Tab-separated table of N, CA and C in Angstrom:
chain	number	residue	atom	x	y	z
A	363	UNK	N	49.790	-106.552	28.046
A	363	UNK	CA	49.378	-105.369	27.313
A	363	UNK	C	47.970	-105.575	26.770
A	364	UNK	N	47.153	-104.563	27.063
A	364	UNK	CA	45.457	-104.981	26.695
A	364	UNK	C	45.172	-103.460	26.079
A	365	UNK	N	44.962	-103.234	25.007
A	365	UNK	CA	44.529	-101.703	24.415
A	365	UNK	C	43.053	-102.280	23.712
A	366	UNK	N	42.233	-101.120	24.420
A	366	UNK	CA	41.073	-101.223	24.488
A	366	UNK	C	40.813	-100.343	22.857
A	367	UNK	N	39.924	-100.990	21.804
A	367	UNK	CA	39.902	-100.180	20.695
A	367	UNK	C	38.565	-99.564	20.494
A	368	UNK	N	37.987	-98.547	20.511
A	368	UNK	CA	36.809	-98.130	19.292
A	368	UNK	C	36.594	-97.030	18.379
A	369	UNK	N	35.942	-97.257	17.402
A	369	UNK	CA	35.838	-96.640	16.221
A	369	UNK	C	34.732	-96.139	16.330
A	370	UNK	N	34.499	-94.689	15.903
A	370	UNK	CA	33.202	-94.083	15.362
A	370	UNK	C	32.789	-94.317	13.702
A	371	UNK	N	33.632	-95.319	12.840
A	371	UNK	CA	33.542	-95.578	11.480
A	371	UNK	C	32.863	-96.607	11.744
A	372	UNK	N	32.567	-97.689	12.648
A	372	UNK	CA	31.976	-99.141	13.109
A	372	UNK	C	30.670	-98.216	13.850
A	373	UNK	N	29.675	-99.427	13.633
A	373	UNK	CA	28.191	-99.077	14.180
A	373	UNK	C	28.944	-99.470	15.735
A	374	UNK	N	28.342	-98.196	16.631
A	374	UNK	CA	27.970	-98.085	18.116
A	374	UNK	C	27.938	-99.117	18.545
A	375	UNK	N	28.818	-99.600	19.705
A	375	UNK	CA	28.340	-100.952	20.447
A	375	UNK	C	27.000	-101.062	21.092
A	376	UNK	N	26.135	-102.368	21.210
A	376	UNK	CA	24.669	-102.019	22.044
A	376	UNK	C	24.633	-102.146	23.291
A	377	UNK	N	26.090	-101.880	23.772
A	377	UNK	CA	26.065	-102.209	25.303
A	377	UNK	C	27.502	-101.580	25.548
A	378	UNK	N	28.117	-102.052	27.369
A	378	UNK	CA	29.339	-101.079	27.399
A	378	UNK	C	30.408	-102.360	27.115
A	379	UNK	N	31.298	-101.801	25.957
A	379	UNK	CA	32.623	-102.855	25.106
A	379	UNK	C	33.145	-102.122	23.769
A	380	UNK	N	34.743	-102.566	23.793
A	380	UNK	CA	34.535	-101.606	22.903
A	380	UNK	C	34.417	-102.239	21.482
A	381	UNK	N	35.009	-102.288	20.526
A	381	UNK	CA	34.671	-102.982	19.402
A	381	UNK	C	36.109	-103.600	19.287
A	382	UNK	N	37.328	-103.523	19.933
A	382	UNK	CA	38.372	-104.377	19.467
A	382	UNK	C	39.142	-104.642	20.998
A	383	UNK	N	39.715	-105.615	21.017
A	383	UNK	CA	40.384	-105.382	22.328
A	383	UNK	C	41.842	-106.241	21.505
A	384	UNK	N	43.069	-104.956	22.336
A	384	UNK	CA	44.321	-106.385	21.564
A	384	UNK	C	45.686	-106.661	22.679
A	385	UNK	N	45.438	-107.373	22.924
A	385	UNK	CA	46.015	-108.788	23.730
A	385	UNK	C	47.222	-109.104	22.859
A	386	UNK	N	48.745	-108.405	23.344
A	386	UNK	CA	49.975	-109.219	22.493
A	386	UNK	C	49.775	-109.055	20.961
A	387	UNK	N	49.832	-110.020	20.315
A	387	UNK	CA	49.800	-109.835	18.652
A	387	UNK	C	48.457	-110.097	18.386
A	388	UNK	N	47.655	-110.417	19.205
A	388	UNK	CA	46.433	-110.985	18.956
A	388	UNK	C	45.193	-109.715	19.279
A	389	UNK	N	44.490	-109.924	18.116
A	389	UNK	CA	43.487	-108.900	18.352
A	389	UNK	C	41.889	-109.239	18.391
A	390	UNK	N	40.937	-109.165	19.292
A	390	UNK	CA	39.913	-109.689	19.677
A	390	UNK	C	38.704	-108.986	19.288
A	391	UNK	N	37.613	-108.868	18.159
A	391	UNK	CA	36.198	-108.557	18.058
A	391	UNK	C	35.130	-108.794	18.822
A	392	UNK	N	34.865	-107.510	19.330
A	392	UNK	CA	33.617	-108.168	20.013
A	392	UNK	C	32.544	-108.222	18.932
A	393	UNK	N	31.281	-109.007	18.788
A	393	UNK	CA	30.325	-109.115	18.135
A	393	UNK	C	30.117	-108.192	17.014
A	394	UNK	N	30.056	-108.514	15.760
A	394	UNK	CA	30.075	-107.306	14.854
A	394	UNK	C	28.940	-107.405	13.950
A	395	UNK	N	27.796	-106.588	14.030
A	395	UNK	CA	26.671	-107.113	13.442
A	395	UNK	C	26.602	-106.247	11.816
A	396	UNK	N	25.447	-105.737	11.029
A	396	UNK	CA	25.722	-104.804	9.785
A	396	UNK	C	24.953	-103.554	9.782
A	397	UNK	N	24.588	-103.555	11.282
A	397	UNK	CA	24.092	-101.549	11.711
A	397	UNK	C	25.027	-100.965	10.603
A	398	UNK	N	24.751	-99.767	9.848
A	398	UNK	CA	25.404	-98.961	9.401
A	398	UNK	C	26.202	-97.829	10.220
A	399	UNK	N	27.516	-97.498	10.600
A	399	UNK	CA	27.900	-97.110	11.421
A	399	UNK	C	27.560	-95.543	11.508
A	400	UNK	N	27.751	-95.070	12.310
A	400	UNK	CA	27.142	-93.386	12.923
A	400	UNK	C	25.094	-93.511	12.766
A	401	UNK	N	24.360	-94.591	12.699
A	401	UNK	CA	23.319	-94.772	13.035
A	401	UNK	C	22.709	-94.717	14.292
A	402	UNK	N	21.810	-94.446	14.895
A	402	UNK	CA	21.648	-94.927	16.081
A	402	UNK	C	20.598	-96.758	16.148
A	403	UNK	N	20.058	-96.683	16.740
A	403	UNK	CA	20.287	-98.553	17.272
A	403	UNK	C	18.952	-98.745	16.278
A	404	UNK	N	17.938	-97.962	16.249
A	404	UNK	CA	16.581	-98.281	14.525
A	404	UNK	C	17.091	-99.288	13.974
A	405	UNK	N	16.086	-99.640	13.360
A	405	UNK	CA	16.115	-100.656	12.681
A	405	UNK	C	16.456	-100.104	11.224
A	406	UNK	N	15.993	-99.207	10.748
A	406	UNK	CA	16.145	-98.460	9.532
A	406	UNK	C	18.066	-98.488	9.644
A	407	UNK	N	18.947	-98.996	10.531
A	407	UNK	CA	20.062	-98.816	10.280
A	407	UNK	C	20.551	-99.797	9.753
A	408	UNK	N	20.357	-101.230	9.459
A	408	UNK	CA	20.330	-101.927	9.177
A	408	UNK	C	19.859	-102.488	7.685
A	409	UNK	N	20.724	-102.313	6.677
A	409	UNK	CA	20.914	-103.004	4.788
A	409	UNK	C	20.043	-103.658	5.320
A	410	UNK	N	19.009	-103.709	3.910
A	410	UNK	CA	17.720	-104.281	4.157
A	410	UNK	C	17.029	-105.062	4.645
A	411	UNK	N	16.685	-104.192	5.998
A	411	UNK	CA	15.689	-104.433	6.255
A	411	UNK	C	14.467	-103.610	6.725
A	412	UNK	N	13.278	-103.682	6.711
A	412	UNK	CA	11.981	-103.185	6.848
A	412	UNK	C	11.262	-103.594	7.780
A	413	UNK	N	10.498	-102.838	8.859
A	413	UNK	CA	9.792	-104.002	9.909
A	413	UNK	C	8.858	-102.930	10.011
A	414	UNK	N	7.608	-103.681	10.256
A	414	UNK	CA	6.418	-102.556	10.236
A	414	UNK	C	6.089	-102.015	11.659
A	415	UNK	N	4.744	-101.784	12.254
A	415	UNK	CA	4.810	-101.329	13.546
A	415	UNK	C	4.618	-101.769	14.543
A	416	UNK	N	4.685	-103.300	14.101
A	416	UNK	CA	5.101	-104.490	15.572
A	416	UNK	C	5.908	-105.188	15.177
A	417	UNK	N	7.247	-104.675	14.641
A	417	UNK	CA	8.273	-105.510	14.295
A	417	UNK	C	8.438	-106.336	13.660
A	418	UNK	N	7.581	-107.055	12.952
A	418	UNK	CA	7.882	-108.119	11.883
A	418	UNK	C	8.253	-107.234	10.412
A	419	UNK	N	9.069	-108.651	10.104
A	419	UNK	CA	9.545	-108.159	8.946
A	419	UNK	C	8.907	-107.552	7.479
A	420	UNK	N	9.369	-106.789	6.815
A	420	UNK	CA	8.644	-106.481	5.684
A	420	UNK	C	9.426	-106.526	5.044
A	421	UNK	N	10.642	-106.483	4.996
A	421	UNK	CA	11.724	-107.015	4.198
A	421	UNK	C	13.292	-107.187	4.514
A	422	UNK	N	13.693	-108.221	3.986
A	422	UNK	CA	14.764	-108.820	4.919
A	422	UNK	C	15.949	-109.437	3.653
A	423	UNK	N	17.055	-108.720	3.655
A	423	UNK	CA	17.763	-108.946	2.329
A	423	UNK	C	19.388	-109.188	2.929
A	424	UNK	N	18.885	-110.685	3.828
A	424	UNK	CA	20.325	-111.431	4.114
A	424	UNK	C	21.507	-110.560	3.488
A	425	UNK	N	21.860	-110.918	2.312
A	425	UNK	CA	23.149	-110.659	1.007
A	425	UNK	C	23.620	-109.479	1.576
A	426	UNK	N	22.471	-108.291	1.798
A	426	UNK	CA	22.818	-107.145	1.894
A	426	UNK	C	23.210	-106.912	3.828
A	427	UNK	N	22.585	-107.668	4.746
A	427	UNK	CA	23.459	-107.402	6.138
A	427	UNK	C	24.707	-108.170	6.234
A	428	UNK	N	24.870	-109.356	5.343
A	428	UNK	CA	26.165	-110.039	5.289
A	428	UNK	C	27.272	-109.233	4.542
A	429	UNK	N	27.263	-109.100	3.522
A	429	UNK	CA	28.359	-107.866	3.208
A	429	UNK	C	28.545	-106.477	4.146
A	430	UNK	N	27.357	-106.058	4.485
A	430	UNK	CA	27.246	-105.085	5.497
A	430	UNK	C	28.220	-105.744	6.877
A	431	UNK	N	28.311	-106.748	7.530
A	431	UNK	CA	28.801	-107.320	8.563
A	431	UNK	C	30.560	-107.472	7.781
A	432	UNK	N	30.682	-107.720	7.154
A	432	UNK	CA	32.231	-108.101	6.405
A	432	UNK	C	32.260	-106.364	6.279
A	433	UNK	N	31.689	-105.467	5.800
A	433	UNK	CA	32.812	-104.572	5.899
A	433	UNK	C	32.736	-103.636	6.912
A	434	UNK	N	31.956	-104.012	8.266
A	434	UNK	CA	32.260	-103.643	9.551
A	434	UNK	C	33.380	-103.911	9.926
A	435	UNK	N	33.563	-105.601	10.071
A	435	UNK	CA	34.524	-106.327	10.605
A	435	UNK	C	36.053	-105.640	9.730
A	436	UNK	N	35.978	-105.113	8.674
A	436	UNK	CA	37.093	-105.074	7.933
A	436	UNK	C	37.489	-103.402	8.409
A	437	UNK	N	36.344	-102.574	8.373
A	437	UNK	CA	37.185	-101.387	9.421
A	437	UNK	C	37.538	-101.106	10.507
A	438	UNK	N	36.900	-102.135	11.452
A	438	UNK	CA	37.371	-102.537	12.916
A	438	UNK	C	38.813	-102.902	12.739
A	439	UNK	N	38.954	-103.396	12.102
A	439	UNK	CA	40.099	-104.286	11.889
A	439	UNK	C	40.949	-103.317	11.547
A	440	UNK	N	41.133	-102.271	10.420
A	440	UNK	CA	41.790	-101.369	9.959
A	440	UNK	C	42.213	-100.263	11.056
A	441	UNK	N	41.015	-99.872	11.639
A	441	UNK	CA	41.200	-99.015	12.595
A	441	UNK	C	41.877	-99.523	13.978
A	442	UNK	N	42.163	-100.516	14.047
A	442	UNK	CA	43.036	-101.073	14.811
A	442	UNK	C	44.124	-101.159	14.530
A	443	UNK	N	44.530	-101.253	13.703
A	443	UNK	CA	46.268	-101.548	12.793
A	443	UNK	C	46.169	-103.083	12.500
A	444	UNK	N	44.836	-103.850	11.969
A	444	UNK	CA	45.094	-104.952	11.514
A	444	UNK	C	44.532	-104.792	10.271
A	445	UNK	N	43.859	-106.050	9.595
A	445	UNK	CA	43.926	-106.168	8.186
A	445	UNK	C	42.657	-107.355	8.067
A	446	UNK	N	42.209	-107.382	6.965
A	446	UNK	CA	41.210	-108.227	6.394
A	446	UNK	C	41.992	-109.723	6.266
A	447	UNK	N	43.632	-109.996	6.036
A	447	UNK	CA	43.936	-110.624	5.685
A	447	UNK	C	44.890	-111.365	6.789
A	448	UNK	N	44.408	-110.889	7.921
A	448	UNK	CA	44.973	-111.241	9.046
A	448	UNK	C	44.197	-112.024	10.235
A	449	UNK	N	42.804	-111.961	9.705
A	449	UNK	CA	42.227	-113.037	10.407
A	449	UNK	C	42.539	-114.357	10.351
A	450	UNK	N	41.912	-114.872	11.516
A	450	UNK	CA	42.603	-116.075	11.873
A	450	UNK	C	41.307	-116.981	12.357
A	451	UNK	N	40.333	-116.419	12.955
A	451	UNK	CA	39.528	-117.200	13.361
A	451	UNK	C	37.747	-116.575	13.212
A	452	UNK	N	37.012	-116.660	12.889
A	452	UNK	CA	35.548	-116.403	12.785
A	452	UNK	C	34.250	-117.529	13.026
A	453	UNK	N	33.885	-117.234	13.743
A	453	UNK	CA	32.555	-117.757	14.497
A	453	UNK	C	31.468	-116.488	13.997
A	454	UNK	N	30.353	-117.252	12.924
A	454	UNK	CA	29.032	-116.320	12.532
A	454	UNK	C	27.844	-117.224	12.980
A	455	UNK	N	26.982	-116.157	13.536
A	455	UNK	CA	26.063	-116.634	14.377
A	455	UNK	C	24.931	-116.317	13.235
A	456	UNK	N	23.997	-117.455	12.628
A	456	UNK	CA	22.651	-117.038	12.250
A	456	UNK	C	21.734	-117.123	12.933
A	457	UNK	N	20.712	-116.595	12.472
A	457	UNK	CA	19.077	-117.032	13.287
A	457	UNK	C	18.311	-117.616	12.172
A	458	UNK	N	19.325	-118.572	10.923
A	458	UNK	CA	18.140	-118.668	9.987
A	458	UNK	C	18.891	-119.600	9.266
A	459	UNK	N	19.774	-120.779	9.569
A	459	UNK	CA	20.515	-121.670	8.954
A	459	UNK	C	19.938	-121.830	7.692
A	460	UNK	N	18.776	-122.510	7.961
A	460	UNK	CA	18.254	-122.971	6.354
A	460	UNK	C	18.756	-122.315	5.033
A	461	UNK	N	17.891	-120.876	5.892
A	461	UNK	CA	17.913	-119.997	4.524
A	461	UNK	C	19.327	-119.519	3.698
A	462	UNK	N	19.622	-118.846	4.884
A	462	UNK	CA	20.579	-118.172	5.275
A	462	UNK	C	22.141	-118.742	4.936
A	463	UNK	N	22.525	-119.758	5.087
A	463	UNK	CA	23.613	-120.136	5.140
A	463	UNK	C	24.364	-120.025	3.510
A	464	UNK	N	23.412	-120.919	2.695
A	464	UNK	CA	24.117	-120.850	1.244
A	464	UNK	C	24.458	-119.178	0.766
A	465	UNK	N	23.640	-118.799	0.975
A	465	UNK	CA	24.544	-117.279	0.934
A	465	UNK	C	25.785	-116.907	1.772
A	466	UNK	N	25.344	-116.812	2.790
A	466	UNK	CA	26.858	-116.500	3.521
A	466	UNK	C	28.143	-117.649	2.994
A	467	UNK	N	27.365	-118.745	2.971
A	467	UNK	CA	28.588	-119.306	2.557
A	467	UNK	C	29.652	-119.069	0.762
A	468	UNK	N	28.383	-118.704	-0.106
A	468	UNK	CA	28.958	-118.016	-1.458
A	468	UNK	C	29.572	-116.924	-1.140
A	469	UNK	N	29.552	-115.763	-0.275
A	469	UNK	CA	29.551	-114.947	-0.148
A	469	UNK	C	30.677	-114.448	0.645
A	470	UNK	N	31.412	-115.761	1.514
A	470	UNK	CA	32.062	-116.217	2.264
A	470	UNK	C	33.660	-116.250	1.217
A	471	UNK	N	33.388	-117.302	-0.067
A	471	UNK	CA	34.125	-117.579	-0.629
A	471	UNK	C	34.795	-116.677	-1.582
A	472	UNK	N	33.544	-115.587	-2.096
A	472	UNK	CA	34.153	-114.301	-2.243
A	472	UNK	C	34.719	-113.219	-2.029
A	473	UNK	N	34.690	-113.687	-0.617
A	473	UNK	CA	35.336	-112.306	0.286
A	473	UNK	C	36.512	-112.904	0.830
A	474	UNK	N	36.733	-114.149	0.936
A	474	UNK	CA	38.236	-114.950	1.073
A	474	UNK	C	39.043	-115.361	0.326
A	475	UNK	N	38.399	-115.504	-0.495
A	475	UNK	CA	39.381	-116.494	-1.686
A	475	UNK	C	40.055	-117.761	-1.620
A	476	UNK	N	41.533	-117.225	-1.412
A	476	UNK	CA	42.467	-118.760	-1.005
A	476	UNK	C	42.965	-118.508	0.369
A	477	UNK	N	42.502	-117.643	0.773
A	477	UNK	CA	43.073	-118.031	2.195
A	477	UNK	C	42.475	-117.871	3.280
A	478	UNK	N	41.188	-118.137	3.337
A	478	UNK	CA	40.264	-117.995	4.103
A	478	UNK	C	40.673	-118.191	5.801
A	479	UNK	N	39.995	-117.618	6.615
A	479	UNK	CA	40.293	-118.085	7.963
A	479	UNK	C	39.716	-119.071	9.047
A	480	UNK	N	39.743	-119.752	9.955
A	480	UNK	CA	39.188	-120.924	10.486
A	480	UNK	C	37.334	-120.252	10.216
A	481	UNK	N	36.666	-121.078	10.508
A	481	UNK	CA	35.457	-120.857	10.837
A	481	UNK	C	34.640	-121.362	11.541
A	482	UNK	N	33.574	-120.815	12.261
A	482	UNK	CA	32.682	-121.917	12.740
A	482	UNK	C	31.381	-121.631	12.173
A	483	UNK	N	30.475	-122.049	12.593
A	483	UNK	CA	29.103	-121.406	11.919
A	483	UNK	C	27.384	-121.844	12.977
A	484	UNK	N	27.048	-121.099	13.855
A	484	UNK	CA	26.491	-121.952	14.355
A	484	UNK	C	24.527	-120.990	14.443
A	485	UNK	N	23.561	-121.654	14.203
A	485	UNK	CA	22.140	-121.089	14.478
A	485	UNK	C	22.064	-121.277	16.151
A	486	UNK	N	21.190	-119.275	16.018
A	486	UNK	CA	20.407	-119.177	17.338
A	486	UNK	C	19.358	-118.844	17.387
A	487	UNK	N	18.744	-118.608	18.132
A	487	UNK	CA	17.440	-117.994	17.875
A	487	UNK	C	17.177	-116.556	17.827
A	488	UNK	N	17.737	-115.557	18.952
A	488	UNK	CA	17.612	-114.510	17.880
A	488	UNK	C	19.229	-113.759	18.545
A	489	UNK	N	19.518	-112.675	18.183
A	489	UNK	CA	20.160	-111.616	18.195
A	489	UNK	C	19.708	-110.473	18.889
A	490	UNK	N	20.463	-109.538	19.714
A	490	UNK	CA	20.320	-108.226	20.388
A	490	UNK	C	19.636	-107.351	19.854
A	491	UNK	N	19.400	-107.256	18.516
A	491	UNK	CA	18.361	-106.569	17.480
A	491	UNK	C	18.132	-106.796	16.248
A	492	UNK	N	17.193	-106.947	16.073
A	492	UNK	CA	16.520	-107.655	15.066
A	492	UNK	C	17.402	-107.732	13.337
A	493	UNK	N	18.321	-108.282	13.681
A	493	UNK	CA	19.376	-108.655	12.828
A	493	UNK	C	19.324	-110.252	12.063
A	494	UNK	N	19.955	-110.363	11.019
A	494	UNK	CA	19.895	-111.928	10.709
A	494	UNK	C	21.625	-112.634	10.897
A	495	UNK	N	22.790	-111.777	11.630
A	495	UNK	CA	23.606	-112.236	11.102
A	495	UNK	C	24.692	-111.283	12.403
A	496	UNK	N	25.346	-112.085	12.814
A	496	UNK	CA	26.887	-111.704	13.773
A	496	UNK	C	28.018	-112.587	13.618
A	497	UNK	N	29.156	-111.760	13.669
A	497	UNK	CA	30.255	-112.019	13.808
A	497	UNK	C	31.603	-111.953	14.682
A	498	UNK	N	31.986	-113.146	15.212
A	498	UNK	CA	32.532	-112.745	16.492
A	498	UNK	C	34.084	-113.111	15.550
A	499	UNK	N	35.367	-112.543	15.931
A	499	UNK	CA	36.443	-112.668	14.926
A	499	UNK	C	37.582	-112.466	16.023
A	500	UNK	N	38.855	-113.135	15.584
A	500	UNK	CA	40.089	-113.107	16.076
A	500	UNK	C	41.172	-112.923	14.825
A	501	UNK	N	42.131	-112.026	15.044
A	501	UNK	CA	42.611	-111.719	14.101
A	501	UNK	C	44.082	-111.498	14.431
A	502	UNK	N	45.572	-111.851	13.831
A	502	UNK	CA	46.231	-110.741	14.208
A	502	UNK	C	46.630	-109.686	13.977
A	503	UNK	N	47.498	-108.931	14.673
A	503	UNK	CA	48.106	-107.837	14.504
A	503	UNK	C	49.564	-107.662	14.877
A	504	UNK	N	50.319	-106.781	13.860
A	504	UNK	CA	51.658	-106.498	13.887
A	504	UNK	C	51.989	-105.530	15.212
């Protein structure tokens, strides 16, 4: 059994996939970045950030695409018939370890609490659009 999921409440995929796929009890995320959903692909869709007219940054407010990315992942999840509290596995991709990480990781601990789910955590160099932050997630479902 494979039910293909997507949401118009989740930002647009940037390619053809849909945003959930669920496999048995198990339910699969594809990449979930913090586009604001019903945006189109701009950069202006994206919690702060600013890029002038050759793309560099003018302002770039991690805190704000990382919460933005957690409550993507959390209506994907909903709109599937799963739950925030049903993950099981998360792999977040930065492009900016240094900086970047002690936040996600505070930020991490607030949005889990005590029962956080596996994790991995790994730097790349960049992302599909000029993003600081993805999330690839496994979760189940009833």
């Amino acid at each position: 059994e494979q039910n293909r999921i997507s949401t118009n409440k989740a930002p647009k995929p940037v390619g053809l996939y849909p945003h959930a796929r669920r496999v048995g009890n198990l339910l699969f995320l594809s990449g979930v970045g913090p586009r604001v959903a019903g945006s189109d692909d701009t950069d202006s869709a994206v919690p702060g950030l600013k890029l002038d007219k050759n793309g560099n940054f003018i302002e770039f407010d991690f805190e704000a695409q990382c919460r933005s990315v957690f409550d993507n992942v959390r209506i994907i999840l909903e709109e599937s018939g799963s739950s925030w509290d049903q993950l099981v596995d998360v792999t977040v991709f930065l492009t900016n370890m240094k900086d970047d990480f002690p936040i996600y990781n505070r930020l991490w601990a607030e949005y889990f609490g005590e029962n956080p789910p596996c994790r991995t955590t790994l730097e790349i160099n960049c992302l599909p659009t000029p993003i600081g932050i993805e999330l690839k997630v496994l979760a189940t479902i009833d």
